Short mmCIF file of C-alpha atoms in Angstrom, two decimals:
data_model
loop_
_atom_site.label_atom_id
_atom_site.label_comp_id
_atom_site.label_asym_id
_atom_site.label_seq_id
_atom_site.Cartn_x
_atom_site.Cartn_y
_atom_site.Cartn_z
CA UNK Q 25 -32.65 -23.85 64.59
CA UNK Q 26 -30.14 -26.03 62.72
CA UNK Q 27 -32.52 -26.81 59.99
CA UNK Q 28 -33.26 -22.98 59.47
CA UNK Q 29 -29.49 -22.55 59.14
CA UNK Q 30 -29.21 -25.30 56.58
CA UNK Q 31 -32.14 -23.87 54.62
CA UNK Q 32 -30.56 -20.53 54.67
CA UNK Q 33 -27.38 -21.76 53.27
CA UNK Q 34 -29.66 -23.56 50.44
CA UNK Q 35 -30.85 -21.06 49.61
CA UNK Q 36 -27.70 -18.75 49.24
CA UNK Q 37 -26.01 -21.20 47.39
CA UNK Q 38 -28.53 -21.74 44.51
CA UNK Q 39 -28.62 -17.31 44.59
CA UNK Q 40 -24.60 -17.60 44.30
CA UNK Q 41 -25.08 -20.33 41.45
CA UNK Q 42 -27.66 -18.12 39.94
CA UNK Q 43 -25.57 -14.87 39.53
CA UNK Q 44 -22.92 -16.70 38.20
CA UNK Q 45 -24.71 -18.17 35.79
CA UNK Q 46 -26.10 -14.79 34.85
CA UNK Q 47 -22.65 -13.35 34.81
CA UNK Q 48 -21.33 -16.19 32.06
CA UNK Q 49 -24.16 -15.31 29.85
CA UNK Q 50 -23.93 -11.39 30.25
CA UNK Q 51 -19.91 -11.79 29.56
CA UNK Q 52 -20.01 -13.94 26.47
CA UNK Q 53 -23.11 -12.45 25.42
CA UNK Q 54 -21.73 -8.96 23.79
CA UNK Q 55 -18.57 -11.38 22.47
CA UNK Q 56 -20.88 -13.31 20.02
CA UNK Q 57 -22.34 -10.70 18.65
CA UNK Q 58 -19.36 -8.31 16.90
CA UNK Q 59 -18.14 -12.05 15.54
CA UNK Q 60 -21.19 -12.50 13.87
CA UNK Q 61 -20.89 -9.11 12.20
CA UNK Q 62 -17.04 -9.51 11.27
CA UNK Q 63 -17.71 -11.51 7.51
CA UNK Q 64 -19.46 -8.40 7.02
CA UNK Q 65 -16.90 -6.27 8.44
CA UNK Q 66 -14.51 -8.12 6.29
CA UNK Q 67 -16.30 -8.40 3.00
CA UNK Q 68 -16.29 -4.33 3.31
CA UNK Q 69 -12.86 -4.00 3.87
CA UNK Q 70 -11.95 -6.34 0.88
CA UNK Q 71 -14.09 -3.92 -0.95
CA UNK Q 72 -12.48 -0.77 0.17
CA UNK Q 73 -9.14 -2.42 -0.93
CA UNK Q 74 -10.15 -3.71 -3.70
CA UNK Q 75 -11.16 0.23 -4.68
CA UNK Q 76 -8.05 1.76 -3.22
CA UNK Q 77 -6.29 -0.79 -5.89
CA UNK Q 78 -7.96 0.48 -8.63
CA UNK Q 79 -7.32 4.26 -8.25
CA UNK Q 80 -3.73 3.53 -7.49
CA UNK Q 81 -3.22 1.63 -10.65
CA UNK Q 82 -2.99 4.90 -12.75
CA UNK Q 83 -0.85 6.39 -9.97
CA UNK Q 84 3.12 7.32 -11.01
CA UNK Q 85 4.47 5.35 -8.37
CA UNK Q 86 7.13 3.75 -10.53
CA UNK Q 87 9.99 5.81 -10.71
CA UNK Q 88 14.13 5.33 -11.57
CA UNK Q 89 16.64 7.84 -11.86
CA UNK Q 90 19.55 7.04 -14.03
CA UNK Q 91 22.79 9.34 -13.29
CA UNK Q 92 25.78 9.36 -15.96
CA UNK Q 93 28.10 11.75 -17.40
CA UNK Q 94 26.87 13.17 -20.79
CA UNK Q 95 30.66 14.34 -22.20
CA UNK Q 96 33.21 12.37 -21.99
CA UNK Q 97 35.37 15.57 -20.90
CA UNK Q 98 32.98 16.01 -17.72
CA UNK Q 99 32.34 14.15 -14.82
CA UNK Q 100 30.41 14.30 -11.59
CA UNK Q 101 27.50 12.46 -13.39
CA UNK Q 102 25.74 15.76 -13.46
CA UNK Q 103 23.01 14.30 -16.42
CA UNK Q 104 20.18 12.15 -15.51
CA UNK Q 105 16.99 10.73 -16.72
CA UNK Q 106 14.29 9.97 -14.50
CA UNK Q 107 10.99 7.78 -15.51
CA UNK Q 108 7.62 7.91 -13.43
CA UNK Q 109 5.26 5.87 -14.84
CA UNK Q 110 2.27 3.88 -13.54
CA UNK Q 111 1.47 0.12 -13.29
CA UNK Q 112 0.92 -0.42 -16.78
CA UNK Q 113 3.97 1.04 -18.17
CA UNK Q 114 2.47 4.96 -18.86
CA UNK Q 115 3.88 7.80 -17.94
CA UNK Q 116 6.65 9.89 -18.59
CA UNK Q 117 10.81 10.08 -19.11
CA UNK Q 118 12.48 13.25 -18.47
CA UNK Q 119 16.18 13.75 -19.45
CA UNK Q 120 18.39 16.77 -18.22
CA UNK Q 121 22.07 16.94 -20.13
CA UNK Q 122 24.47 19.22 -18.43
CA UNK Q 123 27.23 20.88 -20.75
CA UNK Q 124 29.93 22.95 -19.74
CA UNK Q 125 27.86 25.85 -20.84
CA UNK Q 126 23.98 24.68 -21.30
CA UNK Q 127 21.92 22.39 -20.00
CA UNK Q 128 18.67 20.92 -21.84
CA UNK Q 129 15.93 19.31 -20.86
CA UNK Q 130 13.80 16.78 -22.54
CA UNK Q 131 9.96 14.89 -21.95
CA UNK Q 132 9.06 11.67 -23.78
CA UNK Q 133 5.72 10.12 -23.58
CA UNK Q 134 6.21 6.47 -22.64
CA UNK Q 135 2.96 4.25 -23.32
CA UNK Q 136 2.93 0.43 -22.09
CA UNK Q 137 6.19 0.16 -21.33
CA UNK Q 138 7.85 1.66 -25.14
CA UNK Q 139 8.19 5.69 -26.71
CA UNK Q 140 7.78 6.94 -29.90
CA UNK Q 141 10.69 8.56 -29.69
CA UNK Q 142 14.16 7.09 -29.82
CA UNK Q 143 15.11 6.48 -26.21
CA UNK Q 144 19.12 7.06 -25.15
CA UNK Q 145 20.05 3.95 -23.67
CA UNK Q 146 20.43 5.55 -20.12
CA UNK Q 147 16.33 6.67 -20.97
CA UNK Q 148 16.15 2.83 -21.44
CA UNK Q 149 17.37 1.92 -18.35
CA UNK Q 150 15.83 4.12 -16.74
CA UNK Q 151 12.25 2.41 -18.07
CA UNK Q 152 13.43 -0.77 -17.29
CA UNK Q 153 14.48 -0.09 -13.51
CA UNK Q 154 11.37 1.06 -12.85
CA UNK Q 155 9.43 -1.62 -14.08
CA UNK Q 156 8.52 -3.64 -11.16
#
């Protein structure tokens, strides 16, 4: 009788060393595999970035607003000029100059960082803040 008890507990040892073995293999088994996928998970990201880059680069994201008082009989710095313009330096300056009766409005083209146009010096600064 004791030797049928020893057997027994044989024999439920090696099944308990058995299903834990089974259980290490089945719980680091799904881990190794999204590992081995992430260079490729990565390499796709870096490539969605990469194009994200790219169509932002033409994107007015650069902007500066440049506040100042026109007249020197009016204050409140109600005139500004404000420049948008993208990563390489294109884009646009817009000036507003409030009188005591008028107010006018102006658009210069601004390519690579310089205009055509003469620029006041507040349009300048205005450039040149934005520039990152």
């Amino acid at each position: 009788m004791v030797v049928l008890v020893v057997l027994s507990l044989l024999v439920a040892l090696l099944a308990v060393a058995f299903a834990v073995l089974a259980l290490r293999r089945t719980a680091s088994g799904p881990r190794t595999a999204p590992v081995d996928a992430l260079p490729e998970d990565v390499h796709g990201l870096r490539q969605e970035v990469a194009a994200l880059r790219a169509e932002t680069r033409d994107a007015l994201r650069h902007l500066a607003v440049v506040r100042y008082d026109a007249f020197g009989d009016m204050g409140g710095h109600l005139s500004w000029s404000l420049a948008l313009v993208d990563d390489g330096g294109n884009g646009v300056v817009l000036t507003s100059i409030h009188g005591r009766s008028d107010s006018r409005t102006y658009a210069k083209t601004v390519a690579g960082w310089t205009c055509e146009q003469q620029l006041s010096p507040e349009e300048e600064e205005a450039i040149s803040a934005a520039r990152p």
